[in-house]
XYZ file of C-alpha atoms in Angstrom:
700
model
C 12.206 -40.896 98.328
C 14.918 -38.307 97.918
C 14.188 -35.439 95.557
C 17.623 -33.841 95.508
C 18.789 -35.301 92.197
C 15.946 -33.653 90.261
C 16.223 -30.171 91.722
C 18.667 -28.831 89.181
C 16.415 -29.844 86.308
C 13.940 -27.180 87.337
C 16.129 -24.131 86.848
C 15.285 -23.556 83.210
C 11.569 -23.947 83.834
C 11.297 -20.726 85.797
C 11.489 -17.781 83.394
C 12.988 -14.661 84.892
C 12.655 -11.997 82.236
C 14.182 -9.232 84.337
C 15.740 -5.812 83.985
C 17.219 -6.077 87.474
C 20.860 -5.899 86.429
C 22.174 -4.972 89.831
C 21.000 -8.271 91.314
C 22.257 -10.328 88.353
C 19.371 -12.750 88.519
C 18.204 -12.966 84.924
C 17.761 -16.554 83.786
C 16.181 -16.768 80.320
C 13.974 -19.762 79.648
C 12.829 -21.541 76.529
C 9.348 -21.730 78.073
C 6.903 -18.840 78.300
C 5.502 -17.921 81.679
C 1.945 -18.578 80.501
C 2.854 -22.109 79.424
C 4.815 -22.968 82.574
C 2.048 -21.886 84.931
C -0.740 -23.510 82.954
C 0.723 -26.996 83.472
C 1.103 -28.509 86.944
C 4.081 -30.598 85.870
C 5.840 -27.443 84.685
C 4.934 -25.558 87.860
C 6.577 -28.293 89.895
C 9.668 -28.104 87.704
C 9.727 -24.337 88.211
C 9.570 -24.854 91.975
C 12.541 -27.218 91.712
C 14.363 -24.318 90.101
C 13.576 -22.163 93.118
C 14.981 -24.798 95.466
C 18.081 -25.062 93.303
C 18.920 -21.404 93.980
C 19.292 -22.208 97.688
C 21.816 -24.985 97.065
C 24.656 -22.885 95.655
C 27.964 -22.608 97.470
C 27.576 -18.867 98.036
C 24.480 -19.576 100.139
C 23.659 -22.747 102.020
C 26.006 -25.054 100.122
C 29.103 -23.587 101.770
C 28.962 -19.957 102.932
C 26.219 -20.450 105.520
C 27.967 -23.476 106.997
C 31.472 -22.013 107.132
C 32.241 -18.475 105.929
C 29.490 -16.768 107.929
C 29.412 -19.116 110.908
C 31.095 -16.703 113.304
C 33.465 -17.382 116.187
C 32.022 -17.992 119.632
C 32.574 -20.356 122.538
C 31.391 -23.166 120.213
C 32.452 -22.564 116.596
C 35.845 -21.157 115.654
C 37.916 -20.138 112.648
C 41.457 -19.553 113.866
C 43.330 -16.533 112.511
C 46.970 -15.496 112.844
C 46.496 -12.215 110.945
C 47.535 -9.249 113.083
C 45.902 -6.544 110.981
C 42.511 -5.650 109.575
C 41.352 -7.662 106.562
C 38.489 -7.190 104.119
C 36.930 -10.583 104.744
C 37.789 -12.204 108.068
C 34.109 -12.339 108.974
C 34.296 -15.021 111.650
C 36.503 -12.813 113.851
C 34.127 -9.824 113.395
C 36.556 -8.030 111.133
C 35.615 -7.096 107.574
C 34.536 -4.200 105.389
C 32.414 -3.527 102.323
C 35.195 -4.709 99.981
C 34.954 -8.317 101.132
C 34.244 -10.465 98.099
C 32.307 -13.150 99.986
C 29.769 -10.546 101.142
C 29.004 -9.604 97.548
C 28.709 -13.266 96.544
C 26.340 -14.047 99.399
C 24.278 -10.915 98.770
C 23.945 -11.621 95.049
C 23.015 -15.268 95.581
C 20.535 -14.326 98.331
C 18.695 -11.811 96.176
C 18.744 -14.221 93.266
C 16.870 -16.685 95.485
C 14.486 -13.889 96.549
C 13.772 -13.032 92.921
C 13.148 -16.666 91.992
C 10.727 -16.945 94.913
C 8.953 -13.695 94.065
C 8.617 -14.658 90.410
C 7.311 -18.129 91.167
C 4.793 -16.924 93.770
C 3.460 -14.070 91.627
C 3.104 -16.318 88.579
C 1.504 -19.181 90.483
C -0.937 -16.804 92.168
C -1.886 -15.530 88.712
C -2.603 -19.025 87.400
C -5.970 -20.702 86.948
C -5.084 -23.099 89.754
C -5.071 -20.218 92.273
C -7.432 -17.557 90.923
C -10.540 -19.719 91.041
C -11.334 -19.444 94.744
C -13.946 -22.202 94.573
C -11.573 -24.773 93.156
C -8.084 -23.751 94.250
C -5.706 -26.611 93.617
C -4.321 -27.965 96.905
C -1.041 -29.079 95.351
C -0.380 -25.668 93.815
C -1.245 -24.011 97.145
C 1.343 -26.262 98.795
C 3.944 -25.291 96.207
C 3.237 -21.595 96.740
C 3.680 -22.191 100.467
C 7.032 -23.870 99.864
C 8.282 -20.891 97.856
C 7.097 -18.553 100.617
C 9.016 -20.619 103.179
C 12.208 -20.369 101.127
C 11.687 -16.638 100.732
C 11.160 -16.220 104.467
C 14.226 -18.339 105.172
C 16.608 -16.237 103.086
C 15.113 -12.908 104.166
C 15.417 -14.014 107.794
C 19.111 -14.792 107.321
C 19.685 -11.493 105.509
C 18.097 -9.591 108.404
C 20.159 -11.449 111.003
C 23.391 -10.819 109.093
C 22.834 -7.331 107.624
C 20.094 -5.770 109.787
C 17.810 -3.515 107.727
C 17.934 -4.695 104.107
C 16.258 -4.099 100.737
C 12.878 -5.843 100.856
C 10.123 -6.601 98.388
C 7.662 -9.359 97.551
C 7.268 -8.034 93.999
C 9.266 -9.612 91.139
C 11.531 -7.343 89.132
C 9.347 -7.456 86.025
C 6.424 -6.006 88.005
C 8.329 -3.174 89.707
C 8.910 0.375 88.601
C 11.813 0.966 90.958
C 15.266 -0.103 89.851
C 16.602 -0.213 93.404
C 14.687 -2.084 96.104
C 14.146 0.238 99.097
C 15.841 -0.592 102.389
C 13.226 -1.581 104.964
C 13.457 -1.644 108.754
C 14.060 -5.180 110.043
C 10.960 -5.087 112.243
C 8.756 -4.351 109.247
C 10.393 -7.169 107.313
C 9.923 -9.656 110.139
C 6.284 -8.638 110.560
C 5.674 -9.159 106.854
C 7.370 -12.568 106.838
C 5.382 -13.743 109.852
C 2.086 -12.604 108.326
C 2.937 -14.185 104.985
C 3.810 -17.544 106.555
C 0.755 -17.498 108.801
C -1.465 -17.187 105.737
C 0.465 -19.739 103.683
C 0.760 -22.365 106.416
C -3.014 -22.824 106.592
C -2.984 -24.413 103.148
C 0.255 -26.361 103.403
C 0.587 -30.120 103.713
C 1.572 -31.625 107.077
C 4.956 -33.233 107.563
C 3.313 -36.665 107.541
C 2.779 -36.278 103.788
C 5.820 -34.181 102.813
C 9.474 -35.243 102.835
C 11.774 -33.143 105.039
C 13.573 -32.180 101.832
C 10.553 -30.009 101.045
C 8.877 -27.328 103.160
C 5.940 -28.626 105.205
C 3.276 -26.931 107.316
C 5.404 -27.685 110.382
C 8.437 -26.030 108.802
C 6.375 -22.918 108.032
C 5.190 -22.839 111.649
C 8.718 -23.413 112.959
C 9.984 -20.551 110.774
C 7.300 -18.271 112.231
C 8.535 -19.191 115.704
C 12.191 -18.586 114.764
C 11.505 -15.243 113.081
C 9.311 -14.096 115.978
C 11.893 -15.120 118.564
C 14.557 -13.213 116.619
C 12.304 -10.186 116.219
C 11.625 -10.153 119.965
C 15.289 -10.462 120.824
C 18.162 -8.004 120.765
C 19.910 -6.853 117.621
C 22.506 -4.240 116.753
C 20.903 -0.978 115.644
C 22.838 1.795 113.880
C 23.516 5.249 115.237
C 22.920 7.234 112.074
C 24.138 10.464 113.656
C 27.623 9.164 114.466
C 29.703 7.647 111.670
C 32.148 6.187 114.187
C 29.541 4.340 116.202
C 29.140 0.572 115.935
C 25.555 1.014 117.131
C 23.632 -0.142 120.182
C 21.953 -3.391 121.167
C 18.194 -2.950 121.351
C 15.022 -5.007 121.472
C 11.501 -3.803 120.605
C 9.243 -2.528 123.377
C 6.594 -5.068 122.362
C 9.000 -8.008 122.408
C 6.588 -10.113 124.438
C 4.097 -9.968 121.579
C 6.687 -11.648 119.391
C 7.401 -14.166 122.128
C 3.687 -15.025 122.283
C 3.734 -15.667 118.550
C 6.843 -17.805 118.927
C 5.216 -19.846 121.704
C 1.974 -20.334 119.778
C 3.652 -21.561 116.621
C 6.275 -23.681 118.349
C 3.357 -25.239 120.218
C 1.607 -25.924 116.908
C 4.617 -27.910 115.713
C 4.811 -29.817 118.991
C 1.078 -30.545 119.042
C 1.154 -31.917 115.492
C 3.284 -34.839 116.767
C 4.866 -35.225 113.328
C 8.408 -34.972 114.681
C 10.224 -36.493 117.625
C 13.661 -37.194 119.096
C 13.586 -40.975 118.855
C 16.946 -41.447 117.122
C 20.221 -41.181 119.020
C 21.699 -37.701 118.642
C 24.607 -38.813 116.487
C 22.397 -40.905 114.232
C 20.515 -37.798 113.098
C 23.682 -36.618 111.354
C 25.117 -40.002 110.400
C 21.827 -40.719 108.619
C 22.266 -37.515 106.628
C 25.795 -38.584 105.737
C 24.339 -41.835 104.389
C 21.642 -40.107 102.329
C 18.875 -41.431 104.551
C 15.870 -39.133 104.751
C 14.013 -39.590 108.042
C 10.675 -37.793 107.910
C 9.243 -38.346 111.384
C 12.084 -37.505 113.727
C 14.372 -34.560 114.538
C 14.896 -32.930 111.098
C 12.011 -30.672 110.071
C 13.644 -29.222 106.962
C 16.926 -30.272 105.384
C 18.615 -28.308 102.603
C 18.354 -30.980 99.869
C 21.745 -31.067 98.213
C 22.475 -33.117 95.116
C 25.093 -35.860 95.324
C 28.222 -35.026 93.284
C 26.643 -31.697 92.355
C 25.961 -29.386 95.303
C 26.708 -28.939 98.984
C 29.923 -29.231 100.978
C 28.347 -30.731 104.103
C 30.686 -33.457 105.329
C 33.599 -32.077 103.344
C 33.852 -28.968 105.525
C 33.109 -30.849 108.745
C 34.593 -34.020 110.218
C 38.254 -35.042 110.360
C 40.645 -33.707 107.755
C 41.591 -36.451 105.293
C 44.523 -35.218 103.169
C 45.092 -36.846 99.813
C 48.218 -37.828 97.905
C 48.137 -36.995 94.194
C 44.437 -36.135 94.606
C 43.527 -39.544 95.982
C 43.054 -41.304 99.297
C 43.318 -44.964 100.113
C 39.709 -45.203 101.253
C 36.505 -44.903 99.285
C 35.694 -41.419 100.538
C 38.142 -38.940 99.045
C 39.733 -35.917 100.683
C 38.025 -33.722 103.252
C 39.054 -30.224 104.337
C 37.927 -30.603 107.947
C 37.913 -26.801 108.289
C 34.572 -26.577 110.077
C 36.154 -26.421 113.528
C 35.128 -26.059 117.148
C 36.645 -23.973 119.939
C 39.511 -25.874 121.554
C 37.851 -25.574 124.973
C 34.277 -26.239 123.866
C 34.477 -29.832 125.053
C 35.261 -28.670 128.598
C 31.946 -26.784 128.756
C 29.838 -29.971 128.658
C 28.442 -31.811 131.637
C 29.923 -35.195 132.467
C 28.278 -38.132 130.691
C 26.986 -36.031 127.762
C 27.212 -38.277 124.698
C 27.207 -35.264 122.367
C 30.625 -34.254 123.695
C 32.227 -37.544 122.698
C 30.684 -37.569 119.245
C 31.024 -33.942 118.192
C 34.525 -33.033 119.393
C 36.981 -34.652 116.964
C 40.548 -34.993 118.245
C 42.277 -36.649 115.309
C 42.623 -36.481 111.530
C 44.128 -38.431 108.608
C 46.828 -38.012 105.986
C 47.475 -40.174 102.945
C 51.184 -40.328 102.162
C 54.059 -42.340 100.732
C 56.270 -43.917 103.394
C 60.004 -44.706 103.322
C 59.375 -47.975 101.463
C 57.434 -46.142 98.737
C 54.165 -47.599 100.018
C 50.937 -45.606 100.072
C 49.629 -45.502 103.626
C 47.081 -43.703 105.799
C 48.274 -42.042 108.972
C 46.102 -41.011 111.907
C 47.316 -37.944 113.803
C 46.080 -36.428 117.039
C 44.659 -32.929 116.618
C 46.515 -30.823 119.175
C 46.349 -27.364 117.644
C 44.031 -24.410 118.242
C 40.740 -26.105 117.440
C 39.112 -29.510 117.157
C 37.078 -31.018 114.359
C 33.300 -30.924 114.266
C 32.408 -34.585 113.806
C 28.670 -34.100 113.286
C 28.979 -34.726 109.578
C 31.723 -36.271 107.488
C 32.101 -37.972 104.153
C 33.931 -40.586 106.186
C 30.658 -41.514 107.924
C 29.183 -42.555 104.577
C 29.096 -46.309 104.014
C 31.640 -47.516 101.488
C 28.844 -48.489 99.132
C 27.528 -44.908 99.056
C 30.907 -43.168 99.132
C 31.890 -40.748 96.375
C 35.257 -42.304 95.530
C 38.849 -41.769 96.588
C 39.391 -38.801 94.245
C 36.311 -36.835 95.343
C 36.338 -33.609 97.360
C 33.266 -31.406 97.830
C 29.766 -31.553 96.314
C 28.953 -34.322 98.734
C 25.171 -34.092 98.425
C 24.862 -34.576 102.187
C 21.857 -32.643 103.488
C 22.146 -29.856 106.041
C 19.426 -29.616 108.731
C 18.237 -26.023 108.584
C 15.455 -26.650 111.090
C 15.289 -29.373 113.752
C 12.616 -30.368 116.242
C 15.126 -29.906 119.062
C 15.256 -26.219 118.121
C 11.470 -25.924 118.266
C 11.367 -27.549 121.714
C 14.013 -25.190 123.062
C 12.370 -22.154 121.478
C 9.146 -23.054 123.275
C 10.976 -23.539 126.579
C 12.735 -20.175 126.270
C 9.738 -18.035 125.392
C 7.405 -19.722 127.897
C 9.923 -19.067 130.670
C 10.108 -15.396 129.695
C 6.361 -14.911 129.327
C 5.487 -16.723 132.566
C 8.280 -15.193 134.633
C 9.773 -18.619 135.302
C 9.432 -22.295 134.422
C 5.830 -22.674 135.627
C 4.700 -24.132 132.282
C 5.157 -27.897 132.603
C 5.365 -28.180 128.826
C 8.377 -25.841 128.843
C 10.114 -28.079 131.370
C 9.155 -31.150 129.352
C 10.631 -29.562 126.194
C 13.974 -28.893 127.860
C 13.945 -32.341 129.457
C 13.303 -34.075 126.147
C 16.304 -32.479 124.452
C 18.642 -32.875 127.406
C 17.696 -36.468 128.251
C 18.476 -37.687 124.729
C 22.146 -36.928 125.350
C 22.370 -38.881 128.607
C 21.999 -42.578 129.259
C 20.518 -41.822 132.681
C 18.613 -38.689 131.618
C 20.635 -36.443 133.970
C 17.604 -35.483 136.087
C 19.765 -33.339 138.380
C 20.258 -30.830 135.559
C 16.505 -30.323 135.161
C 15.995 -30.043 138.915
C 18.570 -27.248 139.119
C 17.158 -25.565 136.000
C 13.674 -25.217 137.474
C 14.877 -23.211 140.491
C 13.856 -19.869 138.974
C 13.574 -17.879 135.750
C 17.283 -17.077 135.491
C 18.359 -20.678 136.123
C 15.954 -21.955 133.484
C 17.065 -19.385 130.905
C 20.692 -20.339 131.510
C 19.845 -24.034 131.206
C 18.074 -23.472 127.871
C 20.988 -21.463 126.505
C 23.465 -24.085 127.712
C 21.397 -26.772 126.039
C 21.436 -24.851 122.772
C 25.204 -24.462 123.151
C 25.663 -28.237 123.461
C 23.062 -29.162 120.850
C 23.730 -26.994 117.783
C 27.498 -26.915 117.153
C 28.214 -26.226 113.492
C 24.611 -25.290 112.665
C 25.212 -21.503 112.533
C 23.264 -21.041 115.746
C 25.512 -20.051 118.637
C 26.530 -16.508 117.683
C 22.914 -15.793 116.691
C 21.647 -17.001 120.073
C 24.205 -14.806 121.820
C 23.125 -11.777 119.785
C 19.442 -12.397 120.428
C 19.971 -12.682 124.182
C 22.475 -9.779 124.301
C 25.196 -11.998 125.751
C 27.560 -11.992 122.792
C 30.008 -9.405 124.212
C 30.435 -11.334 127.453
C 30.792 -14.766 125.845
C 33.258 -13.582 123.190
C 35.370 -11.991 125.908
C 35.609 -15.297 127.800
C 36.126 -17.249 124.564
C 39.143 -15.073 123.818
C 40.446 -15.239 127.389
C 40.519 -19.042 127.346
C 42.940 -18.914 124.410
C 44.892 -16.071 125.973
C 45.285 -17.937 129.274
C 46.451 -21.107 127.529
C 48.909 -19.087 125.447
C 50.632 -17.412 128.372
C 53.897 -18.921 129.575
C 52.948 -17.770 133.073
C 49.733 -16.967 134.861
C 47.448 -14.753 132.769
C 45.639 -13.486 135.845
C 42.250 -14.459 134.452
C 42.191 -18.200 135.148
C 40.108 -17.933 138.295
C 37.457 -15.748 136.714
C 37.311 -17.937 133.607
C 36.766 -21.033 135.711
C 34.140 -19.265 137.784
C 32.314 -18.297 134.605
C 32.631 -21.789 133.098
C 31.873 -23.662 136.285
C 34.972 -25.859 136.150
C 38.557 -25.997 137.398
C 40.405 -26.466 134.134
C 44.120 -25.677 134.124
C 44.881 -23.554 131.052
C 48.473 -24.735 130.802
C 50.182 -27.369 128.630
C 48.363 -30.634 129.144
C 49.946 -34.013 128.395
C 47.404 -36.275 126.762
C 47.995 -39.990 126.246
C 46.384 -41.851 123.397
C 46.358 -45.203 121.675
C 45.560 -46.109 118.085
C 42.469 -48.281 117.910
C 40.849 -50.443 115.234
C 37.310 -51.710 115.680
C 38.555 -55.191 114.700
C 41.295 -55.154 117.339
C 41.305 -58.509 119.161
C 39.153 -61.502 118.307
C 38.142 -62.466 121.815
C 34.601 -61.187 122.257
C 35.003 -61.220 126.023
C 38.004 -58.940 125.706
C 36.072 -56.512 123.512
C 33.219 -56.386 126.024
C 35.685 -55.685 128.828
C 37.254 -53.016 126.630
C 33.926 -51.225 126.352
C 33.086 -51.571 130.021
C 36.276 -49.963 131.319
C 36.552 -47.172 128.785
C 35.029 -44.625 131.134
C 37.868 -45.300 133.576
C 40.757 -46.089 131.265
C 40.190 -43.391 128.707
C 38.632 -40.694 130.843
C 35.464 -40.395 128.797
C 33.503 -39.947 132.032
C 30.294 -41.468 130.716
C 28.074 -44.361 131.573
C 30.086 -47.547 131.118
C 27.201 -49.262 129.334
C 27.445 -46.901 126.361
C 29.045 -48.599 123.395
C 31.839 -46.322 122.226
C 32.442 -48.302 119.077
C 29.152 -46.782 117.940
C 30.424 -43.312 118.832
C 32.867 -43.405 115.926
C 30.782 -44.104 112.811
C 33.561 -45.307 110.484
C 34.794 -48.694 111.643
C 37.050 -49.091 108.587
C 39.500 -46.364 109.588
C 41.500 -46.330 112.817
C 40.532 -43.959 115.612
C 42.253 -42.814 118.768
C 41.351 -43.708 122.316
C 42.449 -40.948 124.679
C 43.215 -41.167 128.355
C 41.694 -38.372 130.427
C 40.716 -36.257 127.453
C 38.576 -34.126 129.742
C 39.608 -34.520 133.371
C 43.259 -34.476 134.358
C 46.767 -35.110 133.055
C 48.081 -38.363 134.551
C 49.381 -41.277 132.476
C 47.588 -44.641 132.326
C 48.871 -47.035 134.981
C 50.570 -50.327 134.187
C 47.630 -52.226 135.644
C 45.176 -50.336 133.477
C 47.229 -51.066 130.399
C 47.413 -54.768 131.293
C 43.696 -54.910 132.019
C 43.019 -53.721 128.511
C 45.660 -55.959 126.978
C 47.854 -53.351 125.306
C 51.591 -53.369 125.511
C 53.013 -50.383 127.382
C 54.788 -49.153 124.264
C 51.423 -48.862 122.524
C 50.783 -45.490 124.157
C 51.778 -42.115 122.704
C 51.547 -38.665 124.204
C 51.043 -35.129 122.939
C 51.375 -31.710 124.523
C 48.213 -29.618 124.280
C 47.977 -25.819 124.705
C 51.692 -25.151 124.376
C 50.779 -21.945 122.576
C 53.345 -19.364 123.569
C 56.473 -17.952 122.023
C 59.523 -19.197 123.932
C 61.459 -16.000 123.293
C 58.757 -13.535 124.362
C 56.674 -15.779 126.682
C 53.635 -14.258 124.920
C 50.737 -16.118 123.258
C 51.073 -17.159 119.644
C 49.230 -15.120 117.028
C 46.419 -17.663 116.794
C 45.517 -16.901 120.421
C 45.920 -13.159 119.940
C 43.940 -12.487 116.781
C 41.073 -14.979 116.358
C 38.589 -12.460 117.816
C 40.388 -9.505 116.228
C 37.380 -7.270 115.555
C 36.282 -7.338 119.203
C 39.239 -8.218 121.441
C 42.916 -8.923 120.764
C 46.433 -8.879 122.161
C 49.395 -6.859 120.902
C 53.052 -7.903 120.656
C 53.779 -6.465 124.097
C 51.212 -8.626 125.853
C 48.589 -5.908 126.235
C 44.947 -6.882 125.722
C 42.752 -4.440 123.828
C 38.980 -4.447 123.521
C 37.408 -2.578 120.621
C 34.776 0.105 121.184
C 33.504 1.905 118.074
C 36.719 1.107 116.237
C 39.041 2.407 118.963
C 41.211 0.237 121.209
C 40.685 0.333 124.963
C 43.221 -1.366 127.210
C 41.824 -4.387 129.004
C 43.385 -4.983 132.416
C 40.495 -6.511 134.328
C 37.222 -8.166 133.442
C 34.682 -5.323 133.340
C 31.054 -5.408 134.377
C 28.997 -7.029 131.640
C 26.878 -3.923 131.070
C 29.989 -1.831 130.333
C 31.320 -4.082 127.568
C 31.288 -2.616 124.057
C 28.983 -4.052 121.425
C 30.190 -6.682 118.968
C 29.970 -5.489 115.371
C 28.508 -8.688 113.952
C 26.389 -6.840 111.359
C 27.854 -7.088 107.857
C 28.168 -4.027 105.599
C 26.334 -3.773 102.318
C 28.786 -4.736 99.531
C 30.543 -1.741 98.045
C 29.351 -2.515 94.512
C 25.752 -2.627 95.712
C 26.122 0.721 97.487
C 27.656 2.302 94.378
C 24.943 0.982 92.063
C 22.182 2.175 94.380
C 23.085 5.799 93.542
C 22.809 6.952 97.131
C 19.850 4.845 98.205
C 22.000 2.527 100.324
C 24.429 3.663 103.005
C 26.582 1.712 105.430
C 26.556 2.507 109.140
C 28.072 0.686 112.147
C 31.394 2.477 111.671
C 31.982 1.074 108.178
C 31.820 4.483 106.514
C 34.170 6.222 108.905
């Protein structure tokens, strides 16, 4: 049973009598604290209020999914701005004046305060204080609040580094300003807190994935420990110009042991699995189906028509006319995009590639005869859609209506079992000096095989060659698995590969945007392991309806030859009509979307039964200025804070705020750091009266 529609009712139940003006978290209640925490029904309502704080748009409802999901070789927010901006976070370019930083910070510490208040009050109640008769349900609720607190503190640490930290609610503190604490201390405290709480929490078999279970607590321990043992950007407090240095703790293997132990606990519990097809994990979420014993471990439980932009941000754009669409779904922004060349980084036959990379979108318009019509248009600009989630995947019976926009109520999977399996594989490989742990190999195999009809055993064989091959295979798997889940840039930071991968991500756009040879094509292809030609590519496509043709034999033949006719390069037995979840809207079938540029032959067209005039074509990657023969701004500036091109065709890489000319691909170890760390908001710094200070070159 879904609990999302009752979450908002709990806000008023949690009294927050607070003097903490600078966090703006006061929420007066008609109920006294003593009354609320003397009644189990009221305690549960108060916990719903804690959950509700996580659902807001400035946190997980929108900002986490889009604003602070930074550019990489997977996710992308294209920018044509050729100068510094306050808030272009995705391209690693911002400052303390950015309004979205302040909104996220305020919402994050509001959630922290709600958690702290709930935990302190519940632990002061009769249900907790009597050690001989502690109430199991209340202990579970305390554990859930501790999971939410760990979740938001973890994300604050990843995004801001060292941050203000406390477990004490505002009403119990003497200090007006929460002291900044080193990230390692914070991570240690979160791990210890979750270890203690998880012992009393209910297993996933008895808790919906819309609430925090024992397995989620254990998975969070593994994630926090893996992050703590990885690299992060540390400030140079003696040099105001410096962006800092990438460092990992000397005892990182201790954190990796913790990560392995707790990932193993989740695996051993056998409460989660990867039984469902990859795409069905997300299509189920789009249809408000809560699946408690498969891939999702914890889903942010948004409220339909109230909270959450999942499926409005992602999926194909569906533009409206006079605030309406012809279908039952309403408009979508489709702004949660993927790198234009992400789809070329997959292995052949990977079903995730076909599902996730969206190459068309919709407009609702008035035609020449004054008739309202839908149009389907091929997406041939600087990015593709992320088709993991979409309002359009919702069945018409559950759809929000043709005038709806956001607040879809579609859950977002904050933690998945696939992540736990890959965390185990990664840390075991590091601790053992190679893939000698058969469970580590099994974990990687389980995730990879789900995406392939034949399991792709050759990939696993190559991965087990040595430690480096296995680490690369795990990171590749994470790259293919977690598009749009705010994972890729974090993985690159943790493994200290973000500078290298951002450089190549930029160079792919730069090479495509050059009228002539960029000089980097060979090295890009060597890095990517392919032979892609970064020049204008003619792609042929045909509009397709699922109901096209009534002859069942013809439809079967259509499915069987798709891997040849349309260049999908997958097992012919896979039913591609299932790959596109909405059978009511038209879709496009593309010829050689991944491998080559030739046009379908007459015999191929006849075999399928289409008339020759049914095919259209589009030019991809024609991204240069005819007059200057230089790349368009979108290719030049989408990684502005780390690497960019000027109007004269020079490439510049940024080191501590200064431009260095880039003429050749440097050795990886000589690349400058990426300033992914966000600054404290200016208002917060000012109100701290000197307690908070920005580093990483923000104060220079």
